[in-house]
XYZ file of N, CA and C in Angstrom:
849
model
N 11.062 -105.896 -11.540
C 9.902 -105.498 -10.783
C 10.351 -105.116 -9.439
N 11.296 -105.894 -8.878
C 11.715 -105.662 -7.444
C 12.399 -104.325 -7.441
N 13.324 -103.920 -8.425
C 13.949 -102.522 -8.557
C 13.072 -101.450 -8.631
N 11.874 -101.652 -9.368
C 10.922 -100.652 -9.528
C 10.095 -100.425 -8.228
N 9.856 -101.488 -7.497
C 9.097 -101.371 -6.300
C 10.016 -100.667 -5.114
N 11.357 -100.786 -5.326
C 12.174 -100.205 -4.429
C 12.305 -98.701 -4.674
N 12.152 -98.390 -5.810
C 12.198 -96.828 -6.202
C 10.893 -95.968 -5.905
N 9.882 -96.689 -5.857
C 8.510 -95.893 -5.750
C 8.397 -95.082 -4.548
N 8.891 -95.572 -3.355
C 8.865 -94.483 -2.123
C 9.544 -93.292 -2.378
N 10.781 -93.487 -2.977
C 11.652 -92.289 -3.250
C 11.049 -91.340 -4.288
N 10.423 -91.931 -5.228
C 9.795 -91.029 -6.233
C 8.518 -90.187 -5.625
N 7.921 -90.966 -4.653
C 6.732 -90.234 -4.008
C 7.270 -89.055 -3.109
N 8.368 -89.314 -2.517
C 8.918 -88.307 -1.591
C 9.432 -87.043 -2.371
N 10.025 -87.314 -3.607
C 10.452 -86.269 -4.561
C 9.253 -85.499 -4.913
N 8.214 -86.057 -5.426
C 7.067 -85.416 -5.899
C 6.337 -84.643 -4.909
N 6.250 -85.144 -3.594
C 5.801 -84.288 -2.553
C 6.382 -82.912 -2.408
N 7.821 -83.177 -2.291
C 8.708 -81.848 -2.243
C 8.398 -80.915 -3.369
N 8.321 -81.416 -4.543
C 8.048 -80.474 -5.784
C 6.801 -79.829 -5.670
N 5.628 -80.513 -5.250
C 4.368 -79.954 -5.040
C 4.345 -78.949 -3.977
N 5.039 -79.157 -2.848
C 4.946 -78.178 -1.772
C 5.632 -76.818 -2.251
N 6.723 -77.007 -2.890
C 7.445 -75.895 -3.514
C 6.594 -75.054 -4.400
N 5.900 -75.666 -5.298
C 5.246 -75.072 -6.245
C 3.993 -74.251 -5.653
N 3.447 -74.804 -4.489
C 2.333 -74.212 -3.833
C 2.853 -73.030 -3.104
N 4.123 -73.205 -2.515
C 4.610 -71.936 -1.983
C 4.815 -70.833 -2.791
N 5.414 -71.042 -3.935
C 5.724 -69.987 -4.926
C 4.403 -69.378 -5.390
N 3.446 -70.109 -5.631
C 2.026 -69.527 -6.120
C 1.386 -68.643 -5.012
N 1.576 -69.114 -3.779
C 1.010 -68.282 -2.632
C 1.760 -67.018 -2.616
N 3.086 -67.012 -2.602
C 3.804 -65.850 -2.460
C 3.628 -64.819 -3.687
N 3.284 -65.244 -4.946
C 3.136 -64.469 -6.049
C 1.752 -63.857 -5.898
N 0.780 -64.517 -5.196
C -0.685 -64.026 -5.113
C -0.507 -62.954 -4.032
N 0.199 -63.157 -2.920
C 0.316 -62.183 -1.932
C 0.948 -60.753 -2.565
N 1.991 -60.851 -3.397
C 2.545 -59.647 -4.066
C 1.609 -58.981 -4.961
N 0.656 -59.729 -5.602
C -0.192 -59.078 -6.521
C -1.417 -58.418 -5.791
N -1.793 -59.192 -4.537
C -2.968 -58.506 -3.769
C -2.426 -57.427 -2.952
N -1.239 -57.216 -2.774
C -0.627 -56.173 -1.863
C -1.076 -54.789 -2.543
N -1.498 -53.807 -1.614
C -2.147 -52.528 -2.186
C -0.828 -51.754 -2.437
N -0.652 -50.987 -3.571
C 0.430 -50.108 -3.816
C 0.361 -48.901 -2.692
N 1.635 -48.522 -2.366
C 1.915 -47.539 -1.409
C 1.206 -46.229 -1.918
N 0.606 -45.485 -1.055
C -0.017 -44.100 -1.525
C 1.083 -43.043 -1.387
N 1.056 -42.153 -2.444
C 1.947 -41.201 -2.314
C 1.136 -39.861 -2.183
N 1.762 -38.935 -1.188
C 0.967 -37.830 -0.699
C 1.569 -36.690 -1.503
N 0.699 -35.898 -2.098
C 1.196 -34.706 -2.848
C 0.801 -33.466 -2.144
N 1.775 -32.760 -1.905
C 1.578 -31.478 -1.057
C 1.323 -30.420 -1.975
N 0.199 -29.839 -2.003
C -0.098 -28.615 -2.880
C 0.245 -27.221 -2.074
N 0.971 -26.431 -2.626
C 1.444 -25.162 -2.124
C 0.525 -24.085 -2.716
N -0.351 -23.383 -1.806
C -1.048 -22.332 -2.470
C -0.363 -21.020 -2.511
N -0.574 -20.297 -3.645
C 0.225 -19.001 -3.606
C -0.429 -18.166 -2.645
N 0.446 -17.069 -2.300
C 0.064 -16.187 -1.234
C 0.339 -14.834 -1.706
N -0.218 -13.735 -1.100
C -0.124 -12.331 -1.320
C -0.062 -11.665 0.075
N 0.602 -10.594 -0.107
C 0.985 -9.795 1.254
C 0.296 -8.439 1.174
N -0.567 -8.176 2.150
C -1.262 -6.677 2.056
C -0.378 -5.529 2.189
N -0.526 -4.710 1.231
C 0.450 -3.503 1.327
C 0.006 -2.393 2.256
N 0.757 -1.558 2.695
C 0.427 -0.474 3.600
C -0.002 0.755 2.977
N -1.285 1.126 3.013
C -1.969 2.229 2.354
C -2.378 3.350 3.338
N -2.239 3.143 4.627
C -2.706 4.029 5.519
C -1.867 5.289 5.358
N -2.614 6.400 5.455
C -2.102 7.733 5.432
C -1.892 8.250 4.025
N -2.187 7.477 2.943
C -2.118 7.815 1.625
C -3.437 8.400 1.096
N -3.369 9.357 0.184
C -4.529 9.867 -0.454
C -5.253 8.670 -1.085
N -6.557 8.636 -1.074
C -7.387 7.584 -1.667
C -6.997 7.100 -2.930
N -6.784 8.240 -3.807
C -6.462 8.060 -5.259
C -5.274 7.202 -5.402
N -4.215 7.270 -4.591
C -3.064 6.428 -4.680
C -3.207 5.203 -3.860
N -3.946 5.172 -2.920
C -4.160 3.814 -2.182
C -4.815 2.851 -2.861
N -5.977 3.230 -3.638
C -6.680 2.306 -4.393
C -5.887 1.745 -5.652
N -5.024 2.628 -6.134
C -4.023 2.214 -7.194
C -3.024 1.162 -6.762
N -2.549 1.374 -5.517
C -1.550 0.478 -4.874
C -2.180 -0.899 -4.585
N -3.374 -0.828 -4.108
C -4.080 -2.205 -3.866
C -4.295 -2.862 -5.125
N -4.691 -2.198 -6.089
C -5.056 -2.834 -7.456
C -3.849 -3.448 -8.013
N -2.827 -2.664 -7.929
C -1.555 -3.223 -8.591
C -1.010 -4.428 -7.861
N -1.374 -4.562 -6.507
C -0.853 -5.724 -5.838
C -1.844 -6.914 -5.873
N -2.983 -6.645 -6.533
C -3.856 -7.870 -6.653
C -4.989 -7.990 -5.710
N -5.348 -6.728 -5.108
C -6.305 -6.734 -4.282
C -7.578 -5.958 -4.721
N -8.710 -6.389 -4.286
C -10.009 -5.457 -4.293
C -10.091 -4.710 -3.135
N -10.976 -3.658 -3.143
C -11.009 -2.682 -2.040
C -12.481 -2.428 -1.854
N -12.849 -1.802 -0.647
C -14.208 -1.273 -0.374
C -13.975 -0.250 0.781
N -14.685 0.744 0.635
C -14.602 1.916 1.586
C -15.885 1.712 2.558
N -15.460 1.648 3.846
C -16.411 1.619 4.901
C -16.395 2.843 5.817
N -17.513 3.073 6.409
C -17.439 4.230 7.340
C -18.461 5.337 6.669
N -18.364 6.547 7.296
C -19.168 7.613 6.792
C -18.487 8.432 5.807
N -17.368 8.494 5.674
C -16.495 9.339 4.624
C -16.510 8.459 3.270
N -17.001 9.114 2.363
C -17.075 8.357 0.980
C -15.691 8.361 0.375
N -15.605 7.586 -0.814
C -14.528 7.368 -1.571
C -14.046 8.580 -2.540
N -13.851 9.675 -2.099
C -13.355 10.732 -3.067
C -11.870 10.613 -3.238
N -11.348 11.018 -4.191
C -9.892 10.833 -4.588
C -9.007 11.641 -3.499
N -9.309 12.666 -3.039
C -8.479 13.426 -2.124
C -8.642 13.333 -0.687
N -9.541 12.275 -0.299
C -9.615 11.989 1.071
C -8.454 10.949 1.422
N -8.204 10.678 2.667
C -7.038 9.953 3.051
C -7.451 8.690 3.896
N -6.576 7.661 3.744
C -6.906 6.350 4.275
C -6.493 6.537 5.718
N -7.567 6.170 6.788
C -7.216 6.201 8.175
C -6.861 4.876 8.659
N -7.626 3.886 8.253
C -7.360 2.475 8.694
C -7.619 1.427 7.503
N -7.126 0.213 7.772
C -7.160 -0.757 6.746
C -7.326 -2.126 7.423
N -8.182 -2.970 6.697
C -8.384 -4.308 7.218
C -8.320 -5.318 6.191
N -7.579 -6.325 6.156
C -6.481 -6.727 7.048
C -5.429 -5.584 7.128
N -4.614 -5.705 8.209
C -3.486 -4.863 8.380
C -2.377 -5.022 7.384
N -1.441 -3.986 7.246
C -0.352 -4.081 6.428
C 0.463 -5.255 6.821
N 1.126 -5.988 5.827
C 1.916 -7.103 6.121
C 1.334 -8.424 6.331
N 0.009 -8.503 6.453
C -0.833 -9.826 6.691
C -0.510 -10.506 5.308
N -0.174 -11.904 5.506
C -0.149 -12.815 4.359
C -1.430 -13.568 4.227
N -1.915 -13.444 3.030
C -3.162 -14.197 2.692
C -3.073 -15.164 1.571
N -4.024 -16.088 1.497
C -3.950 -17.063 0.322
C -4.463 -16.246 -0.851
N -3.972 -16.346 -1.931
C -4.346 -15.638 -3.153
C -5.517 -16.421 -3.833
N -6.731 -15.821 -3.346
C -7.963 -16.408 -3.788
C -8.484 -15.671 -5.016
N -7.655 -14.690 -5.569
C -8.055 -14.073 -6.854
C -7.930 -12.589 -6.601
N -8.757 -11.969 -5.746
C -8.638 -10.578 -5.422
C -9.250 -10.316 -4.004
N -8.374 -10.744 -3.026
C -8.867 -10.440 -1.695
C -9.360 -9.043 -1.364
N -10.362 -8.849 -0.571
C -10.847 -7.567 -0.315
C -10.186 -6.960 0.858
N -9.728 -5.581 0.623
C -9.154 -4.831 1.674
C -10.236 -3.774 1.947
N -10.606 -3.648 3.182
C -11.534 -2.700 3.545
C -10.628 -1.486 4.250
N -11.244 -0.260 3.790
C -10.545 0.978 4.252
C -11.556 1.943 4.898
N -11.169 2.704 5.870
C -11.968 3.828 6.288
C -11.167 5.154 6.021
N -11.822 6.226 5.641
C -11.225 7.358 5.255
C -11.460 8.541 6.110
N -10.717 9.606 5.975
C -10.937 10.881 6.666
C -10.884 12.028 5.660
N -11.576 13.018 5.894
C -11.796 13.988 4.855
C -10.404 14.696 4.589
N -10.052 14.965 3.339
C -8.878 15.628 2.902
C -8.873 17.061 3.007
N -7.932 17.833 2.638
C -7.948 19.229 2.794
C -8.615 19.855 1.483
N -8.797 19.095 0.448
C -9.505 19.637 -0.843
C -10.883 19.219 -0.893
N -11.679 19.918 -1.709
C -13.025 19.694 -1.782
C -13.377 18.288 -2.347
N -14.434 17.625 -1.969
C -14.804 16.444 -2.599
C -15.617 16.586 -3.941
N -14.770 16.561 -4.956
C -15.388 16.691 -6.254
C -15.475 15.361 -7.093
N -16.346 15.370 -8.055
C -16.416 14.198 -8.979
C -17.398 13.240 -8.172
N -17.350 12.006 -8.630
C -18.164 10.910 -8.109
C -17.280 9.986 -7.240
N -17.908 9.649 -5.917
C -17.099 8.927 -5.065
C -17.131 7.387 -5.506
N -15.965 6.647 -5.147
C -15.868 5.367 -5.641
C -15.710 4.582 -4.197
N -16.693 3.857 -3.910
C -16.711 2.935 -2.658
C -16.469 1.475 -2.785
N -16.359 1.110 -4.056
C -16.039 -0.432 -4.386
C -15.038 -0.362 -5.547
N -14.128 -1.296 -5.449
C -13.292 -1.482 -6.592
C -14.014 -1.948 -7.899
N -13.398 -1.598 -9.041
C -14.145 -1.867 -10.364
C -14.367 -3.403 -10.554
N -13.813 -4.276 -9.878
C -14.096 -5.667 -10.085
C -14.330 -6.444 -8.792
N -15.052 -7.482 -8.865
C -15.519 -8.148 -7.574
C -14.450 -8.839 -6.821
N -14.450 -8.499 -5.489
C -13.472 -9.158 -4.644
C -13.774 -10.628 -4.264
N -12.796 -11.218 -3.706
C -12.756 -12.704 -3.375
C -12.582 -12.704 -1.778
N -12.982 -13.965 -1.239
C -12.707 -14.058 0.263
C -11.342 -13.816 0.804
N -11.277 -13.473 2.011
C -9.971 -13.123 2.674
C -9.734 -14.486 3.505
N -8.648 -15.128 3.117
C -8.077 -16.316 4.042
C -6.779 -16.112 4.430
N -6.559 -16.219 5.658
C -5.216 -16.138 6.248
C -4.225 -17.335 5.682
N -3.089 -16.955 5.402
C -2.140 -18.018 4.914
C -1.582 -18.716 6.067
N -1.336 -17.999 7.205
C -0.871 -18.691 8.454
C -1.831 -18.465 9.644
N -3.004 -19.191 9.750
C -3.848 -18.942 10.923
C -3.137 -19.326 12.208
N -3.586 -18.584 13.223
C -3.082 -18.776 14.539
C -3.285 -20.127 15.055
N -2.290 -20.840 15.651
C -2.500 -22.205 15.993
C -3.257 -22.096 17.416
N -4.188 -23.131 17.799
C -4.890 -23.140 19.052
C -3.909 -23.454 20.166
N -3.878 -22.642 21.116
C -2.999 -22.781 22.263
C -3.264 -24.061 23.088
N -2.335 -24.818 23.533
C -2.502 -25.943 24.260
C -1.699 -25.885 25.555
N -2.129 -26.411 26.726
C -1.448 -26.230 27.900
C -0.075 -26.990 27.789
N 0.968 -26.268 28.297
C 2.340 -26.880 28.235
C 2.526 -27.921 29.387
N 3.103 -29.027 29.054
C 3.380 -30.062 30.046
C 4.765 -29.744 30.699
N 4.833 -29.890 32.020
C 5.962 -29.654 32.693
C 7.228 -30.630 32.315
N 8.345 -29.801 32.154
C 9.413 -30.542 31.594
C 9.945 -31.467 32.744
N 10.445 -32.651 32.323
C 11.153 -33.637 33.297
C 12.341 -32.889 33.876
N 12.574 -33.111 35.165
C 13.711 -32.489 35.860
C 15.190 -33.057 35.101
N 16.104 -32.125 34.909
C 17.184 -32.665 34.308
C 18.262 -33.200 35.190
N 18.975 -34.079 34.657
C 20.025 -34.723 35.473
C 21.118 -33.844 35.710
N 21.600 -33.812 36.952
C 22.681 -32.948 37.542
C 24.031 -33.432 37.095
N 24.151 -33.571 35.840
C 25.556 -33.914 35.226
C 26.048 -32.681 34.594
N 27.188 -32.051 35.282
C 27.762 -31.010 34.727
C 28.743 -31.312 33.628
N 28.686 -30.536 32.616
C 29.565 -30.849 31.532
C 30.651 -29.727 31.512
N 31.851 -30.034 31.093
C 32.866 -28.926 31.251
C 32.625 -27.814 30.263
N 32.772 -26.572 30.710
C 32.531 -25.472 29.742
C 33.367 -25.531 28.520
N 32.732 -25.171 27.466
C 33.466 -25.211 26.243
C 34.039 -23.742 26.087
N 35.220 -23.848 25.442
C 35.890 -22.355 25.274
C 35.075 -21.523 24.428
N 35.001 -20.208 24.865
C 34.134 -19.302 24.126
C 34.499 -19.132 22.657
N 33.530 -19.174 21.861
C 33.777 -19.116 20.289
C 34.341 -17.631 19.934
N 35.226 -17.642 19.138
C 35.698 -16.351 18.663
C 34.564 -15.624 17.789
N 34.509 -14.399 18.182
C 33.670 -13.511 17.461
C 34.102 -13.413 15.962
N 33.016 -13.535 15.127
C 33.450 -13.465 13.663
C 33.622 -11.908 13.314
N 34.452 -11.544 12.323
C 34.783 -10.274 12.114
C 33.543 -9.738 11.417
N 33.126 -8.435 11.780
C 31.850 -7.825 11.294
C 31.985 -7.804 9.797
N 30.896 -8.112 9.179
C 30.635 -8.203 7.647
C 30.882 -6.721 7.238
N 31.458 -6.571 6.116
C 31.545 -5.273 5.534
C 30.154 -4.847 4.994
N 29.955 -3.527 5.140
C 28.530 -2.920 4.800
C 28.593 -2.934 3.304
N 27.516 -3.457 2.634
C 27.432 -3.230 1.201
C 27.228 -1.817 0.828
N 27.752 -1.359 -0.244
C 27.648 -0.110 -0.840
C 26.203 0.138 -1.193
N 25.654 1.271 -0.689
C 24.147 1.443 -0.960
C 24.006 1.610 -2.742
N 22.914 0.900 -2.969
C 22.598 0.859 -4.365
C 22.329 2.243 -5.003
N 22.787 2.441 -6.151
C 22.534 3.782 -6.723
C 21.141 4.040 -7.193
N 20.553 5.088 -6.909
C 19.229 5.249 -7.335
C 19.272 5.402 -8.859
N 18.154 5.147 -9.591
C 18.075 5.231 -10.949
C 18.066 6.733 -11.220
N 18.773 7.112 -12.312
C 18.919 8.392 -12.643
C 17.496 9.006 -13.190
N 17.032 9.733 -12.389
C 15.695 10.439 -12.680
C 15.893 11.968 -12.777
N 15.321 12.602 -13.708
C 15.378 14.004 -13.848
C 14.764 14.721 -12.451
N 15.281 15.735 -12.119
C 14.836 16.358 -10.829
C 13.593 17.062 -11.172
N 12.563 16.912 -10.266
C 11.311 17.509 -10.335
C 10.998 18.495 -9.354
N 11.485 19.728 -9.389
C 10.950 20.635 -8.328
C 9.634 20.875 -8.327
N 8.972 20.963 -7.164
C 7.653 21.194 -7.183
C 7.093 22.676 -7.587
N 6.050 22.632 -8.316
C 5.527 23.906 -8.675
C 5.130 24.844 -7.579
N 4.674 24.273 -6.414
C 4.432 24.963 -5.141
C 4.298 23.883 -4.035
N 4.219 24.312 -2.795
C 4.335 23.381 -1.629
C 3.080 23.376 -0.954
N 2.395 22.189 -0.747
C 1.110 22.090 0.091
C 1.517 21.333 1.339
N 1.212 22.040 2.411
C 1.433 21.477 3.802
C 0.643 20.169 3.852
N 1.342 19.059 4.268
C 0.770 17.791 4.581
C 0.585 16.864 3.295
N 0.903 17.583 2.114
C 0.592 16.771 0.859
C 1.700 15.801 0.630
N 1.391 14.760 -0.087
C 2.432 13.670 -0.341
C 3.373 14.232 -1.428
N 4.649 14.013 -1.286
C 5.651 14.333 -2.447
C 5.404 13.573 -3.463
N 5.881 14.058 -4.619
C 5.772 13.336 -5.873
C 6.703 12.111 -5.845
N 6.169 11.000 -6.090
C 7.035 9.695 -6.114
C 7.793 9.675 -7.377
N 9.099 9.664 -7.227
C 9.967 9.752 -8.445
C 10.109 8.376 -9.140
N 9.552 7.292 -8.645
C 9.611 6.082 -9.291
C 8.306 5.976 -10.006
N 7.533 7.026 -10.211
C 6.429 7.060 -11.264
C 6.748 7.979 -12.229
N 5.998 7.914 -13.330
C 6.222 8.751 -14.461
C 5.648 10.114 -14.112
N 6.405 11.293 -14.759
C 5.788 12.545 -14.401
C 4.288 12.697 -14.926
N 3.655 13.684 -14.368
C 2.228 13.807 -14.655
C 2.139 14.238 -16.136
N 2.880 14.987 -16.716
C 2.863 15.282 -18.136
C 2.958 13.969 -19.065
N 3.933 13.041 -18.826
C 4.027 11.889 -19.402
C 2.834 10.958 -19.289
N 2.278 10.997 -18.143
C 0.959 10.265 -17.798
C -0.343 10.778 -18.630
N -0.304 11.967 -18.781
C -1.352 12.695 -19.598
C -1.210 12.272 -21.025
N 0.010 12.456 -21.545
C 0.320 11.997 -23.051
C -0.069 10.688 -23.287
N 0.352 9.824 -22.328
C 0.113 8.257 -22.572
C -1.439 8.050 -22.522
N -2.007 8.759 -21.578
C -3.570 8.535 -21.638
C -4.217 8.894 -22.883
N -3.827 10.038 -23.615
C -4.362 10.388 -24.810
C -4.182 9.506 -25.891
N -2.922 8.797 -25.901
C -2.582 7.721 -26.745
C -3.424 6.559 -26.531
N -3.403 6.239 -25.368
C -4.294 5.067 -24.985
C -5.705 5.158 -25.409
N -6.335 6.372 -25.296
C -7.704 6.617 -25.736
C -7.712 6.185 -27.182
N -6.922 6.645 -28.054
C -7.012 6.301 -29.420
C -6.975 4.915 -29.749
N -6.424 4.083 -28.916
C -6.371 2.687 -29.100
C -7.513 1.885 -28.510
N -8.389 2.618 -27.775
C -9.576 2.065 -27.017
C -10.814 2.861 -27.351
N -11.363 2.741 -28.563
C -12.436 3.590 -28.930
C -13.818 3.141 -28.273
N -13.816 2.076 -27.562
C -15.074 1.484 -26.992
C -15.160 1.707 -25.482
N -16.153 2.452 -24.871
C -16.192 2.643 -23.523
C -16.755 1.532 -22.610
N -15.880 0.540 -22.567
C -16.247 -0.566 -21.741
C -15.995 -0.254 -20.153
N -16.652 -1.008 -19.313
C -16.460 -0.697 -18.009
C -14.980 -0.763 -17.421
N -14.206 -1.636 -17.917
C -12.782 -1.556 -17.699
C -12.079 -0.414 -18.243
N -12.437 0.073 -19.527
C -11.713 1.193 -20.039
C -12.076 2.343 -19.347
N -13.338 2.692 -18.941
C -13.862 3.762 -18.278
C -13.068 3.843 -16.902
N -13.052 2.854 -16.222
C -12.324 2.834 -14.811
C -10.948 3.178 -15.007
N -10.373 2.601 -15.978
C -8.911 2.931 -16.241
C -8.718 4.504 -16.430
N -9.634 5.039 -17.382
C -9.447 6.440 -17.626
C -9.651 7.335 -16.443
N -10.659 7.049 -15.552
C -10.979 7.757 -14.425
C -9.894 7.731 -13.443
N -9.287 6.582 -13.391
C -8.157 6.366 -12.315
C -7.058 7.237 -12.847
N -6.612 7.267 -14.059
C -5.562 8.064 -14.654
C -5.928 9.549 -14.473
N -7.186 9.993 -14.673
C -7.563 11.317 -14.544
C -7.430 11.777 -13.119
N -7.869 10.932 -12.127
C -7.875 11.336 -10.722
C -6.387 11.453 -10.347
N -5.636 10.640 -10.793
C -4.019 10.737 -10.378
C -3.551 11.998 -10.694
N -3.724 12.374 -12.028
C -3.146 13.643 -12.609
C -3.694 14.914 -11.858
N -5.217 14.925 -11.687
C -5.747 15.979 -11.021
C -5.122 16.210 -9.677
N -5.105 15.087 -8.794
C -4.629 15.116 -7.435
C -3.258 15.608 -7.458
N -2.414 14.894 -8.190
C -0.987 15.254 -8.221
C -0.705 16.848 -8.493
N -1.591 17.331 -9.373
C -1.281 18.689 -9.814
C -1.798 19.528 -8.661
N -2.858 19.242 -7.863
C -3.266 19.982 -6.757
C -2.218 19.891 -5.632
N -1.416 18.839 -5.574
C -0.401 18.716 -4.602
C 0.838 19.468 -4.866
N 0.882 20.152 -6.025
C 1.941 21.026 -6.366
C 3.121 20.173 -7.118
N 2.761 19.160 -7.788
C 3.692 18.211 -8.302
C 4.311 18.913 -9.649
N 5.451 18.508 -10.106
C 6.257 19.191 -11.204
C 5.307 19.182 -12.384
N 5.297 20.369 -12.953
C 4.569 20.693 -14.305
C 3.172 20.164 -14.122
N 2.502 20.390 -13.134
C 1.181 20.094 -12.935
C 0.107 20.793 -13.895
N 0.429 22.124 -14.096
C -0.423 22.872 -14.908
C -0.458 22.308 -16.401
N 0.862 22.019 -16.922
C 1.096 21.482 -18.312
C 0.122 20.127 -18.553
N 0.377 19.365 -17.500
C -0.231 18.064 -17.275
C -1.759 18.243 -17.353
N -2.378 19.200 -16.731
C -3.654 19.382 -16.771
C -4.264 19.855 -18.086
N -3.455 20.637 -18.802
C -3.893 21.159 -20.162
C -3.874 19.733 -21.080
N -2.906 19.057 -20.934
C -2.865 17.797 -21.845
C -4.026 16.888 -21.390
N -4.391 16.959 -20.098
C -5.390 16.033 -19.631
C -6.923 16.593 -20.159
N -7.058 17.854 -20.230
C -8.155 18.573 -20.858
C -8.373 18.026 -22.287
N -7.290 17.974 -23.071
C -7.407 17.550 -24.382
C -7.738 16.086 -24.487
N -7.266 15.239 -23.433
C -7.669 13.795 -23.420
C -9.176 13.738 -23.118
N -9.599 14.489 -22.194
C -11.079 14.532 -21.874
C -11.907 14.883 -23.143
N -11.478 15.792 -23.850
C -12.254 16.083 -25.104
C -12.214 14.989 -26.193
N -11.070 14.154 -26.186
C -11.072 12.948 -26.903
C -12.043 11.972 -26.480
N -12.108 11.767 -25.058
C -13.095 10.733 -24.638
C -14.445 11.195 -24.865
N -14.801 12.490 -24.820
C -16.100 12.907 -25.282
C -16.408 12.616 -26.785
N -15.278 12.722 -27.563
C -15.560 12.415 -28.986
C -15.636 10.968 -29.236
N -15.002 10.117 -28.636
C -14.876 8.653 -28.910
C -16.150 8.030 -28.011
N -16.285 8.442 -26.820
C -17.198 7.628 -25.926
C -18.401 8.371 -25.509
N -18.435 9.644 -25.828
C -19.650 10.431 -25.350
C -19.750 10.693 -23.970
N -18.678 10.540 -23.215
C -18.606 10.948 -21.839
C -17.291 11.679 -21.639
N -17.189 12.320 -20.465
C -15.862 13.069 -20.219
C -16.160 14.515 -19.860
N -17.435 15.027 -19.879
C -17.602 16.515 -19.635
C -17.317 16.814 -18.283
N -17.686 15.868 -17.271
C -17.551 16.191 -15.809
C -15.908 16.167 -15.598
N -15.309 15.285 -16.223
C -13.849 15.066 -16.125
C -13.148 16.370 -16.471
N -13.563 16.893 -17.671
C -13.075 18.049 -18.138
C -13.175 19.251 -17.293
N -14.322 19.344 -16.719
C -14.705 20.458 -15.750
C -13.878 20.448 -14.463
N -13.603 19.148 -14.081
C -12.720 18.883 -12.775
C -11.298 19.271 -13.173
N -10.853 19.007 -14.268
C -9.530 19.357 -14.789
C -9.286 20.863 -14.949
N -10.282 21.534 -15.501
C -10.273 22.988 -15.676
C -10.249 23.655 -14.360
N -11.151 23.137 -13.293
C -11.215 23.809 -12.058
C -9.757 23.567 -11.285
N -9.308 22.276 -11.480
C -7.806 22.142 -10.927
C -6.807 23.043 -11.613
N -6.862 23.230 -12.834
C -5.984 24.113 -13.543
C -6.052 25.472 -12.992
N -7.049 25.940 -12.573
C -7.375 27.375 -12.153
C -6.690 27.457 -10.766
N -6.912 26.415 -9.960
C -6.323 26.347 -8.735
C -4.753 26.316 -8.702
N -4.188 25.463 -9.620
C -2.781 25.162 -9.772
C -2.029 26.504 -10.229
N -2.793 27.266 -11.359
C -2.095 28.446 -11.953
C -2.216 29.458 -10.692
N -3.055 29.612 -9.919
C -3.252 30.643 -8.874
C -2.209 30.330 -7.825
N -1.945 29.068 -7.485
C -0.941 28.727 -6.475
C 0.362 28.850 -6.908
N 0.657 28.619 -8.292
C 1.987 28.658 -8.826
C 2.606 30.221 -8.967
N 1.775 31.165 -8.818
C 2.154 32.517 -8.935
C 2.865 33.075 -7.678
């Protein structure tokens, strides 16, 4: 009994130590469980588009360039959207970077072209435009704080770096081999035929084939047909290669549109009038 009594204080001390350690471990585990997980920030990069330069272009080409680049367009001002009119100004300006909201609207003003305003004017793109949002808005200017005076400790001048040898100029890329397209006649101030586009004759042939595959006159189909028709008529009037032949093929396509869709009479008359002008200028 005496030995047991002597051990009781020692057992009490050991039990207290174990109890304190258990409580400490339990409190630490609770702290780890209750700690909020660190939040991760996800940076979302929005796609952007750059406004193309269409100033000085015939409207028939300008609206095609805007649509190909993913923009909607609208004509503002007194001059209406006839194919042969010329783009005077555009808003936003060329080279502006915008957030790709779907089809940002580019507003253009036109001046009268050298050719008569025939057909129906187009003042709005065939699809609805979306808002214009600058990708890099201008920062708000803040007053500059004066810089602290620099300590007057002069460092020894380093030896001038040797000039790097001038880089060799890369050989100019060879242009794609395209058949020469001598103009049928020259029109002062008219745009030259772009050789990176298919010839007018090929465009007219493809339009006729396209009509056979699209027997229903939906809004998108009609707008596509009228755009191609305007391109061919305008290019032929500008004296582009084999314009008269392209117009004859276009007249056949206009007749097909009348047979399939019940429309195209006005387009055929415009093509015939252009053909008469081209044949007279080619003589």
